[in-house]
Short mmCIF file of C-alpha atoms (C1' of nucleotides) in Angstrom, two decimals:
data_model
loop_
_atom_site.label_atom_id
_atom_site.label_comp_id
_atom_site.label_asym_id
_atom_site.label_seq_id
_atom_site.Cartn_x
_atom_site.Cartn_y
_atom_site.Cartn_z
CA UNK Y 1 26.50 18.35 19.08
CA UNK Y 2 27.41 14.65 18.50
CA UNK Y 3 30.55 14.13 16.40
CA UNK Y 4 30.64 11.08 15.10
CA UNK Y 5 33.59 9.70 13.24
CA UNK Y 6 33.26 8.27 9.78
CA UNK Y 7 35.26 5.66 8.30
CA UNK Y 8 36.16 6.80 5.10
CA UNK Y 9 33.88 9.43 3.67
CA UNK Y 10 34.89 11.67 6.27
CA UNK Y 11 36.77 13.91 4.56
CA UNK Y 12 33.16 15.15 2.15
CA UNK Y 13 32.96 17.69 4.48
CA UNK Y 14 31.44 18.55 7.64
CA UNK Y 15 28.20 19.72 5.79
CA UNK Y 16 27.90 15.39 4.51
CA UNK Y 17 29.40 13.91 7.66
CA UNK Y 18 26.33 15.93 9.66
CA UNK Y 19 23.91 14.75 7.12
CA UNK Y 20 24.58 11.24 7.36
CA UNK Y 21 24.65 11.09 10.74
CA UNK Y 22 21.29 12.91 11.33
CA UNK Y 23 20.09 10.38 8.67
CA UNK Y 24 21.09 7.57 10.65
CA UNK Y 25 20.18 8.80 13.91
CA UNK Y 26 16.64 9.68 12.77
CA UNK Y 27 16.36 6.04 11.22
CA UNK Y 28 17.60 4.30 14.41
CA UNK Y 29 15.18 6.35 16.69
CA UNK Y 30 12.39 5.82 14.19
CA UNK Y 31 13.27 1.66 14.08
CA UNK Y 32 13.69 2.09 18.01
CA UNK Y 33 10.17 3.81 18.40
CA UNK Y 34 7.97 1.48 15.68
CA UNK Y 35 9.28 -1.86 17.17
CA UNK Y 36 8.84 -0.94 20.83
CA UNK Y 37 5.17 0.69 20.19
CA UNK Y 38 4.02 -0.35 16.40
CA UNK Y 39 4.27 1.89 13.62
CA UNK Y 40 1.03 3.35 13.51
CA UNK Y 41 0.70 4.70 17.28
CA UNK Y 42 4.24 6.34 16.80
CA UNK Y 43 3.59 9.80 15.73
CA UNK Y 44 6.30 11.40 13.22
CA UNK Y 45 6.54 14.35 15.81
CA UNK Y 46 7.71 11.87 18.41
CA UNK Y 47 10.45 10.51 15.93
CA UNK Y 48 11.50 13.95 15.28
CA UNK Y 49 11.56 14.86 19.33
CA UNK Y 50 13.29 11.61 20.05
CA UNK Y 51 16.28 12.01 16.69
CA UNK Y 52 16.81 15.62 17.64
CA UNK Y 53 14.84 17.59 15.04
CA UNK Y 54 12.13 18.74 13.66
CA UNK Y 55 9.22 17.05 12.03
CA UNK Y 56 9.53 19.27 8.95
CA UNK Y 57 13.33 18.31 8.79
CA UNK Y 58 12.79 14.34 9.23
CA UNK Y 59 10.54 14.25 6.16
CA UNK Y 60 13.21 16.38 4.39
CA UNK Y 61 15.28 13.50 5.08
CA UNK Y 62 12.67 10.64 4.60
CA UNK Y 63 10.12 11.53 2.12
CA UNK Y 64 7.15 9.75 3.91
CA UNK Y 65 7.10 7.92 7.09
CA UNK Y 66 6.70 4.20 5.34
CA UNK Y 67 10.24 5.24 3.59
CA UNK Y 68 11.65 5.50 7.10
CA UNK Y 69 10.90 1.45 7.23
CA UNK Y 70 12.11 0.48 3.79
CA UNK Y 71 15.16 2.58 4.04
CA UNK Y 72 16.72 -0.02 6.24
CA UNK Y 73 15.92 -3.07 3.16
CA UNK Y 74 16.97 -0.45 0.13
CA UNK Y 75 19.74 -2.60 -1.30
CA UNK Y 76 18.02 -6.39 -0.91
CA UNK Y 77 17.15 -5.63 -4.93
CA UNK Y 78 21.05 -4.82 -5.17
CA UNK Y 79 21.91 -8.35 -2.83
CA UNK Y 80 19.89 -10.64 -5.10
CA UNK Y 81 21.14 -9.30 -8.31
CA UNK Y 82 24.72 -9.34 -6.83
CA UNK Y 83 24.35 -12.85 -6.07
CA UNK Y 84 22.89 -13.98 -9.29
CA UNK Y 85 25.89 -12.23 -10.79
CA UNK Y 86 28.10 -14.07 -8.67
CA UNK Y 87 26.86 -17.73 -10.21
CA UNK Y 88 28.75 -19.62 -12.77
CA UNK Y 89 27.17 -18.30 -16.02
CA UNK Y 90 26.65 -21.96 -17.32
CA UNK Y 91 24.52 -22.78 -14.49
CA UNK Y 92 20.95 -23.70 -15.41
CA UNK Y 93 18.69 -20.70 -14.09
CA UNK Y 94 17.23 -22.36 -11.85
CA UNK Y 95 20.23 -23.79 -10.13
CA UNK Y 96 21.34 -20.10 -10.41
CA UNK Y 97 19.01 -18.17 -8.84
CA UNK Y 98 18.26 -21.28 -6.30
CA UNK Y 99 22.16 -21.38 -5.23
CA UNK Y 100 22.38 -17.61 -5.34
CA UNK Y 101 19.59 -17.41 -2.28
CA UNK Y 102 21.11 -19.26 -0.15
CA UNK Y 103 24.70 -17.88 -0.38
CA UNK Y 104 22.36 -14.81 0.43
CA UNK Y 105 20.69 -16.39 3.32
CA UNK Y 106 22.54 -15.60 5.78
CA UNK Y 107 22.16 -11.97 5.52
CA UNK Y 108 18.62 -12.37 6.58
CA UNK Y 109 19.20 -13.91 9.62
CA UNK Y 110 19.56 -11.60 11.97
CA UNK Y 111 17.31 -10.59 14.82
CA UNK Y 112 16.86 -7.04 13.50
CA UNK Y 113 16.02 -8.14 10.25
CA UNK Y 114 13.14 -10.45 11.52
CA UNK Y 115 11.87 -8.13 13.82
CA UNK Y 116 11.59 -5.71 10.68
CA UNK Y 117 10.24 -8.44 8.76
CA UNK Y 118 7.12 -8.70 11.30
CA UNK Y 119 6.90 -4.99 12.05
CA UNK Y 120 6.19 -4.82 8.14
CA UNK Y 121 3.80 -7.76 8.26
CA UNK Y 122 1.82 -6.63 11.01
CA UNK Y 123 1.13 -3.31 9.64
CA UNK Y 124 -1.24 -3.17 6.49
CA UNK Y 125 0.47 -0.19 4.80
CA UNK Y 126 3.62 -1.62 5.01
CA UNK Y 127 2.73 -4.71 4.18
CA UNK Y 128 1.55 -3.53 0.85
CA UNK Y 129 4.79 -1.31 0.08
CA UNK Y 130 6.08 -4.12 0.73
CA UNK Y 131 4.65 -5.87 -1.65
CA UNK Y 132 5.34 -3.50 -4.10
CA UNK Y 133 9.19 -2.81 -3.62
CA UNK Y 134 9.49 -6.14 -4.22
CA UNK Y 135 8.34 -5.40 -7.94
CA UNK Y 136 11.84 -3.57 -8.03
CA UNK Y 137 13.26 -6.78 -7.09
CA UNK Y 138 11.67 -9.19 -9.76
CA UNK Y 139 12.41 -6.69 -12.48
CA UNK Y 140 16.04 -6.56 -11.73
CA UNK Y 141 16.23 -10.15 -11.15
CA UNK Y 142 15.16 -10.67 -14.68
CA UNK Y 143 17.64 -8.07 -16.24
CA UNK Y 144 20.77 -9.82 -13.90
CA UNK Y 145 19.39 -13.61 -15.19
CA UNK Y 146 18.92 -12.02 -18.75
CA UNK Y 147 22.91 -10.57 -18.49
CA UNK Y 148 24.24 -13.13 -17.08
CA UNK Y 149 22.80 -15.95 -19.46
CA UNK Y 150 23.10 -13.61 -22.85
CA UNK Y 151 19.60 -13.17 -23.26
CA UNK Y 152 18.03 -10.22 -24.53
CA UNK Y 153 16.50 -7.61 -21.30
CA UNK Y 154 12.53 -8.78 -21.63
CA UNK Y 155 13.65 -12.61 -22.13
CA UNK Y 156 10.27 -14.15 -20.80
CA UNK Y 157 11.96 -16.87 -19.68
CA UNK Y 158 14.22 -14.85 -17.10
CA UNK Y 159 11.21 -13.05 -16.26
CA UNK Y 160 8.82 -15.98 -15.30
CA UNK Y 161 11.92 -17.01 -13.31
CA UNK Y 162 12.26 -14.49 -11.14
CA UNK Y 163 8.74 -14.05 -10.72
CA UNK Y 164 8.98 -17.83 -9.31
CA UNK Y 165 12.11 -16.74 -7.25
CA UNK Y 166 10.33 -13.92 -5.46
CA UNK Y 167 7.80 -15.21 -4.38
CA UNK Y 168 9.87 -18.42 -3.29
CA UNK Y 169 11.28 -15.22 -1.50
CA UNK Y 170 8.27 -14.22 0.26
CA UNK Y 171 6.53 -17.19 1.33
CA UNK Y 172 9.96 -18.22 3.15
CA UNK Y 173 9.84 -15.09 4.86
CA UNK Y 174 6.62 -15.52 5.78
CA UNK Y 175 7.33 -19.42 6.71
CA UNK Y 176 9.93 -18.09 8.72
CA UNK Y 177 8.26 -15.65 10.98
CA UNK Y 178 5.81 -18.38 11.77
CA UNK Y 179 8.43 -20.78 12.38
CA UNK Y 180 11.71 -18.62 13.67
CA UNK Y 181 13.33 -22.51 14.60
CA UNK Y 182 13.33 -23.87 11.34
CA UNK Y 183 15.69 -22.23 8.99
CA UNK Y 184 14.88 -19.89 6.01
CA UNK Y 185 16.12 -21.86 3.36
CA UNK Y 186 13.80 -24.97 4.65
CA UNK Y 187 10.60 -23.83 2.36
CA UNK Y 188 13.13 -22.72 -0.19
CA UNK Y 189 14.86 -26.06 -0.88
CA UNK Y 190 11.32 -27.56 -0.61
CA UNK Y 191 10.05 -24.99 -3.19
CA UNK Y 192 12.52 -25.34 -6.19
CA UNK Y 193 12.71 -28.84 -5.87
CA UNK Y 194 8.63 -28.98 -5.97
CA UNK Y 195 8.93 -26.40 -9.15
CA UNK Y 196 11.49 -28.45 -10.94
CA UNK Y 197 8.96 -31.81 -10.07
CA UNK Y 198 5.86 -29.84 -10.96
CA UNK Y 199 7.18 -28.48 -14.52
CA UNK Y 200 9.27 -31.79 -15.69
CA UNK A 1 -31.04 -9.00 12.14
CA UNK A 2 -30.96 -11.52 8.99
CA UNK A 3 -34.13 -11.46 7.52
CA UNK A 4 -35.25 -14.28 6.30
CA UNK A 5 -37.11 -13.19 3.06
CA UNK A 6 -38.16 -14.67 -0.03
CA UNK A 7 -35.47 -14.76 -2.63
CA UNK A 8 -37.67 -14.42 -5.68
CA UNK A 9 -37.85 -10.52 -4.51
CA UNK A 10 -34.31 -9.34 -4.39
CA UNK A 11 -35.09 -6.01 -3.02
CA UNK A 12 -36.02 -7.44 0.25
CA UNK A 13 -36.49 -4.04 2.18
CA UNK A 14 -35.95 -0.27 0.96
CA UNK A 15 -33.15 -0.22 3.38
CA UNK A 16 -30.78 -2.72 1.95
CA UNK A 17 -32.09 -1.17 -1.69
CA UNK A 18 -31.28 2.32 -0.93
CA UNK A 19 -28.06 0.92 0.46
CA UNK A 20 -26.89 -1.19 -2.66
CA UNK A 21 -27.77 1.74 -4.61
CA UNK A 22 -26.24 4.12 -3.14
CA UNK A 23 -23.27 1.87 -3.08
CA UNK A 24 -23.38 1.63 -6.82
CA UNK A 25 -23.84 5.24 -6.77
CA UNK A 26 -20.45 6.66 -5.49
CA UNK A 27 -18.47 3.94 -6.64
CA UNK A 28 -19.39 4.91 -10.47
CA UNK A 29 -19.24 8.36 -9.73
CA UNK A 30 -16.36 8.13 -7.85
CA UNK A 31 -14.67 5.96 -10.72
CA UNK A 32 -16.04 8.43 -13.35
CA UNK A 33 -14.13 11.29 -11.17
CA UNK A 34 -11.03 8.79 -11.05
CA UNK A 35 -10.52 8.12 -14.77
CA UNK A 36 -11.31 11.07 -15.77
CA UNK A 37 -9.21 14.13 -13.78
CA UNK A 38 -6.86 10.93 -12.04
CA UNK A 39 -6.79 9.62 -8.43
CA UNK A 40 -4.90 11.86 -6.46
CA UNK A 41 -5.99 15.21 -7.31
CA UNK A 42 -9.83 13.92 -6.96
CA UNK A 43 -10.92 14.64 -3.36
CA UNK A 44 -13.37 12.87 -1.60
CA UNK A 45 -15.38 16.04 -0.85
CA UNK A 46 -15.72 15.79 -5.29
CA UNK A 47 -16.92 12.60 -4.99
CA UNK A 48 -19.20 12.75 -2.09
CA UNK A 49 -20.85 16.13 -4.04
CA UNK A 50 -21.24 14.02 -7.23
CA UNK A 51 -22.51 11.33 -5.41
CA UNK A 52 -24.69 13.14 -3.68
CA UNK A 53 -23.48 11.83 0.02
CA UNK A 54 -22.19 13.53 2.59
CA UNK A 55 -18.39 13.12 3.27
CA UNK A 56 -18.69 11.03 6.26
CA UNK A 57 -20.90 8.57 4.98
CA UNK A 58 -19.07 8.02 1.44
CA UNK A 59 -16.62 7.22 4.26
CA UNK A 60 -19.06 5.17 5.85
CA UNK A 61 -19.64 2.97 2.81
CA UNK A 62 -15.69 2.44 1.46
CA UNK A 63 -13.36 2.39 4.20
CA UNK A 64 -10.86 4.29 2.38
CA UNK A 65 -10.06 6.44 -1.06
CA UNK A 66 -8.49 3.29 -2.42
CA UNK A 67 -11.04 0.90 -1.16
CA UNK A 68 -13.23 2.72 -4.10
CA UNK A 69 -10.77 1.61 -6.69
CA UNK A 70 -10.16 -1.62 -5.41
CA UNK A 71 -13.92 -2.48 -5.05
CA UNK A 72 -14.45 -2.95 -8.60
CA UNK A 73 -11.86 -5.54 -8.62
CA UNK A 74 -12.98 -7.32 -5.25
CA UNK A 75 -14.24 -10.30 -7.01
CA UNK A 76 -11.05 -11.18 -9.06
CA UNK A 77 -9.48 -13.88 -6.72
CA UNK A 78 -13.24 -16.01 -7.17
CA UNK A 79 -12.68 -15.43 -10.54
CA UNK A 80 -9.30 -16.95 -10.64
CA UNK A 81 -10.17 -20.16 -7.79
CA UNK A 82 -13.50 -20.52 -9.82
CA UNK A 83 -11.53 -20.95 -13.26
CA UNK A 84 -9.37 -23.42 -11.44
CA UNK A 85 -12.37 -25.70 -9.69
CA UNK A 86 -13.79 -25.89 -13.25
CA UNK A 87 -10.81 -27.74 -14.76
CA UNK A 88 -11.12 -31.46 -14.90
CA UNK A 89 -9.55 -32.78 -11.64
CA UNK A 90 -6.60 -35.11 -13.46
CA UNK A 91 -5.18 -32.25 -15.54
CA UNK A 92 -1.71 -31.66 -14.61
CA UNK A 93 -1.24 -28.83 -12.28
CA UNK A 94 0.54 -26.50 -14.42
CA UNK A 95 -1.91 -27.25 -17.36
CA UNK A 96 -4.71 -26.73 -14.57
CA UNK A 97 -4.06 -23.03 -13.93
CA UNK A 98 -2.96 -22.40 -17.56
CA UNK A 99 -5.81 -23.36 -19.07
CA UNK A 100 -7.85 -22.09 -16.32
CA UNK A 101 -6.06 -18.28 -16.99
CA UNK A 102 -7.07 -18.55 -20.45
CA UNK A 103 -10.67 -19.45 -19.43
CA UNK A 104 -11.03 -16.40 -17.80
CA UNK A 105 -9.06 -13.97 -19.88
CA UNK A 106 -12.25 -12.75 -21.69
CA UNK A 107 -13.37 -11.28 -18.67
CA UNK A 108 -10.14 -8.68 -18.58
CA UNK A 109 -10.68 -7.53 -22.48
CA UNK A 110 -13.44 -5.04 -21.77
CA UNK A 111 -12.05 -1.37 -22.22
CA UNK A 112 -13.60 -0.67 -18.71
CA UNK A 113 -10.86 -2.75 -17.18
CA UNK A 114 -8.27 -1.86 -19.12
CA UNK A 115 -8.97 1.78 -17.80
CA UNK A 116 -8.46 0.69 -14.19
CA UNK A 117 -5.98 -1.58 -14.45
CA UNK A 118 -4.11 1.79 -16.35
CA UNK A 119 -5.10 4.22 -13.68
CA UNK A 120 -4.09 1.62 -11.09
CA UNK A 121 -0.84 1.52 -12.60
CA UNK A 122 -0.59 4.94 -12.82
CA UNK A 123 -1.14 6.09 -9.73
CA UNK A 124 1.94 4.53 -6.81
CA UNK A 125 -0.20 3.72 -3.87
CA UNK A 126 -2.64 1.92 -5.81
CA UNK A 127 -0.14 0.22 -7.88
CA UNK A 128 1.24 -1.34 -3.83
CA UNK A 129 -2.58 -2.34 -2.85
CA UNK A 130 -2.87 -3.63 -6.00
CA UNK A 131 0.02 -5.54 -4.95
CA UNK A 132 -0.99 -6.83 -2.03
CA UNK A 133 -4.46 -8.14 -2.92
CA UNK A 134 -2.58 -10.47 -5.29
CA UNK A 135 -1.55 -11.86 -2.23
CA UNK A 136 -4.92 -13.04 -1.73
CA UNK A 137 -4.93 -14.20 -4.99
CA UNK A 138 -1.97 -16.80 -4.12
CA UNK A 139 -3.25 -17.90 -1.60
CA UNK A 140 -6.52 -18.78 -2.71
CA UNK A 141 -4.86 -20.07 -6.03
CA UNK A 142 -2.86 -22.31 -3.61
CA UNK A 143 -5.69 -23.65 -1.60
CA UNK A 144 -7.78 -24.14 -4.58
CA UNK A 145 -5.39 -26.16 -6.55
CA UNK A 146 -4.86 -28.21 -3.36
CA UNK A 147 -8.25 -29.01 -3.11
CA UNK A 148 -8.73 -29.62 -7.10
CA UNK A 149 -5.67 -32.48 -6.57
CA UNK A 150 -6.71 -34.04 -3.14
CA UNK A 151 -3.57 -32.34 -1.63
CA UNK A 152 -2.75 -31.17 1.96
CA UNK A 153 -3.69 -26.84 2.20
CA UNK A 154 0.28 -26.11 2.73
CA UNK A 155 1.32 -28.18 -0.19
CA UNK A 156 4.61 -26.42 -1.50
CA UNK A 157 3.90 -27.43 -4.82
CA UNK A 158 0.63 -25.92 -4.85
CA UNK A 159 2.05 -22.63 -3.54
CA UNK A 160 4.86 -22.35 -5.42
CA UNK A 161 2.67 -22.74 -8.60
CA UNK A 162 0.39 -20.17 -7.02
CA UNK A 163 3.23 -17.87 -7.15
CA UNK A 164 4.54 -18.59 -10.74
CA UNK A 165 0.98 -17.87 -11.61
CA UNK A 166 -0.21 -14.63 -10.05
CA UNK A 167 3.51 -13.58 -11.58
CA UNK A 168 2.51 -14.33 -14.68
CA UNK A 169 -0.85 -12.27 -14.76
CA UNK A 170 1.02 -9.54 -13.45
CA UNK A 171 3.29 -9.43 -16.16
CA UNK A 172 0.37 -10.53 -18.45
CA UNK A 173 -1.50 -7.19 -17.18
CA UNK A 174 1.53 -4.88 -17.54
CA UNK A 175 2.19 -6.09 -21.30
CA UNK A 176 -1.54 -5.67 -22.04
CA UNK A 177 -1.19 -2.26 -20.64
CA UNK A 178 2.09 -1.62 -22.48
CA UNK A 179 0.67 -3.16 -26.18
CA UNK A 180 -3.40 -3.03 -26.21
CA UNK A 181 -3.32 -4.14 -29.41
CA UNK A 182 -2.04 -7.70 -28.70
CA UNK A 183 -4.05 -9.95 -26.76
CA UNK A 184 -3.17 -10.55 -23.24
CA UNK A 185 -2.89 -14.18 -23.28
CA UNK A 186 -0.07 -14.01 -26.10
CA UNK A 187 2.49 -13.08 -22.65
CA UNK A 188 1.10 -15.99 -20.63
CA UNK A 189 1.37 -18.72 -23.70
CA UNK A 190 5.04 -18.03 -23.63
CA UNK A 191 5.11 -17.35 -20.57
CA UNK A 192 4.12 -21.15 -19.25
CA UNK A 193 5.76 -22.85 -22.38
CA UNK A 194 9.09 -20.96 -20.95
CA UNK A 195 8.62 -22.56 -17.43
CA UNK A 196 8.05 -26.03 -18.63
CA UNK A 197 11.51 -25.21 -20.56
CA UNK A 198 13.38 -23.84 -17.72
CA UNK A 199 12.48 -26.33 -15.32
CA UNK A 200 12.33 -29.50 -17.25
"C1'" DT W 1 -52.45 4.25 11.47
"C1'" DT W 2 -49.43 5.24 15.41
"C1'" DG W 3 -45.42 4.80 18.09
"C1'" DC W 4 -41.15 2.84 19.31
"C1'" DA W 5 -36.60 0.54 18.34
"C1'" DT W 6 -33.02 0.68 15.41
"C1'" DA W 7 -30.41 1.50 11.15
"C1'" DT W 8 -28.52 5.16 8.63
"C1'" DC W 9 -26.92 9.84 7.53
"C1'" DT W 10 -24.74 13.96 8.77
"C1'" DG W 11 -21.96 17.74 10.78
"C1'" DC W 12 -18.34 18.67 13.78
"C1'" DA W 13 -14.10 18.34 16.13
"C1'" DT W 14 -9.84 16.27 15.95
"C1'" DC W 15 -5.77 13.72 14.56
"C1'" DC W 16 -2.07 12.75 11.51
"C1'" DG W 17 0.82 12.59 7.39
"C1'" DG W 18 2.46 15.42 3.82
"C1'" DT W 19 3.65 19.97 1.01
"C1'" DG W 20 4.97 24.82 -0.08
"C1'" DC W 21 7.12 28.76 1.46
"C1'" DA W 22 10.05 32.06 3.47
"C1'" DA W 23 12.83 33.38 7.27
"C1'" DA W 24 16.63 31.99 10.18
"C1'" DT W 25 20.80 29.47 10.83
"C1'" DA W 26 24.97 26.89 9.64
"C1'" DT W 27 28.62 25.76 6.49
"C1'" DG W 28 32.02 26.33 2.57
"C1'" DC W 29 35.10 29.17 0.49
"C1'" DA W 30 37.42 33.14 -1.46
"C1'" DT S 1 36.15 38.35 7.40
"C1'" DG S 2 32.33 38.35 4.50
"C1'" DC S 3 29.46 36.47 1.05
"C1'" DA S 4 27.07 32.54 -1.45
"C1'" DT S 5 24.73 28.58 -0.61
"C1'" DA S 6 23.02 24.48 1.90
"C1'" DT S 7 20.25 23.23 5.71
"C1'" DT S 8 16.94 23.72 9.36
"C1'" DT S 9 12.86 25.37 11.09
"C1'" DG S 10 8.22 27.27 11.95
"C1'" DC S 11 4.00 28.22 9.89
"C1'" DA S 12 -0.04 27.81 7.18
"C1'" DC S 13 -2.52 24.74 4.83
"C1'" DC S 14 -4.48 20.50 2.52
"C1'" DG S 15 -6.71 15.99 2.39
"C1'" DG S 16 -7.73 11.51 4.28
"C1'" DA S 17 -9.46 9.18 8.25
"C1'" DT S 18 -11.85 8.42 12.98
"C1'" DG S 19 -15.03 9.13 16.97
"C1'" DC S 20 -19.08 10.98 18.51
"C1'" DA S 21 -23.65 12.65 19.09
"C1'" DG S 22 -27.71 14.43 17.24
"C1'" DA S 23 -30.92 14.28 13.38
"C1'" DT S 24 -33.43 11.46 10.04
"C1'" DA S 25 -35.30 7.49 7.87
"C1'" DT S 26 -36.94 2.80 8.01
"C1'" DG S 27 -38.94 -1.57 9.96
"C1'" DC S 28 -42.25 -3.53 12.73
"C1'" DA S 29 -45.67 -4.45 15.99
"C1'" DA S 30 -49.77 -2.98 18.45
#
DNA sequence: TTGCATATCTGCATCCGGTGCAAATATGCA
DNA sequence: TGCATATTTGCACCGGATGCAGATATGCAA
């Protein structure tokens, strides 16, 4: 049996420490198994051979094979809204949510993280969860604009914001998976300022 | 092989009649099935019987459970590019698609749609398909307003208003769903006067 | 009309993801 | 140590999806 050491939630138990670290080990076998062969030739049963248990067990863990994926981009929602909150509150929104991406850039920069961003975009199914958690993303964006500026929760100006902001979002993923040289924030920059021309 | 027949007859063959009606034939019963005892808990074997096709060749016709749904819906991002090449070519870009929406908007009143767009909703793996065919949505928004203003196929602006858009008539469709009773351009007027705001 | 080529329909076997259940096993704790 | 409970596992089963091969229907030309 593998032991490994926690940090600081060690002391939850053995019962927690063994949960977490089956949960990570089936994610990392899972991630190591979908990028080397795809996602959908890779069989659940072979992620549950290759992390140690069985299949029945991994989707105790992971409620459906796609979650397996998104499990490793849960808190991006959490990121943006944590960087929104972190702007001056006088800030114009756009400035705000503008600046707030790019002191998140970084983040996204990784090798890992692009080679999950083109797993999901070469895989239909994915590509449309996708899609979807990044609902999650526009509706908190809104509430974290709407807090930080005062407004009330459905303010329709926070929300056509962040509908703008995401899909700034996506299309400079997708511009950077086309283009791994040029930086992320290229399109981005290029995108506000053609909003702020486009609606003065 | 094309055949290369008249056009005044538009049943050119029994084949490709037989075809289109059988077609029409599981897609409404299928639909019927949908609406009325909800998506997941219908089985194809249900709709194949009420169809009166076998199982493999419902399969044969709609590539998937969800490709039944999304079938009556197929035409939506013609719809949208349409509404946009109709606008006069000098409008501004933001009035172009605004005006364009609101063009169109009669077409999404009838209870019919309503009733999809709420089962859609309702059900979580439609709702992400859903979400990913407004991706084709953007992008033909983009390319058509490109087009409509002379301007190169990547244009930023263009995109980035492609984005703000679909956004919009997301939101548009969820408040519709949320308050039939108002009519679902009252979101997207406010919606478009708050973007000039924000941005000017 | 007949007969052939081909499009279409169908049943069948099979795969895979996902769920419910109950027995077996491991852990926490008195 | 022994019991309550959390966790793992195997098993049976369901439903969607694919490949294949034989049966059936249609188009077309002789």
């Amino acid at each position: 049996m593998q032991e490994v050491q926690n940090e600081k939630h060690a002391d939850a138990g053995l019962r927690q420490r063994k949960r977490a670290a089956t949960h990570a080990r089936i994610q990392a076998e899972a991630m190591r198994l979908f990028l080397a062969n795809g996602f959908e030739p890779t069989t659940l049963d072979e992620v549950a051979a290759a992390a140690g248990v069985s299949r029945r067990t991994l989707l105790n863990y992971f409620g459906s094979k796609e979650e397996i994926v998104f499990s490793t981009k849960a808190d991006f929602p959490r990121w943006v809204a944590d960087a929104v909150a972190a702007r001056p509150a006088d800030e114009p929104m756009l400035d705000m949510v503008e600046n707030a991406l790019f002191d998140l850039a970084d983040r996204h920069r990784s090798q890992e993280a692009r080679a999950v961003a083109a797993l999901i975009a070469a895989t239909p199914s994915l590509r449309a969860g996708d899609q979807a958690k990044y609902e999650a993303v526009e509706r908190l964006l809104a509430l974290t604009l709407a807090a930080r500026k005062g407004l009330p929760d459905d303010d329709v100006a926070c929300r056509v914001v962040a509908g703008a902001t995401v899909s700034i979002i996506k299309q400079s993923m997708d511009a950077w998976l086309a283009n791994p040289d040029l930086p992320p924030e290229t399109f981005g920059r290029k995108a506000f300022a053609a909003l702020r021309r486009v609606a003065g």
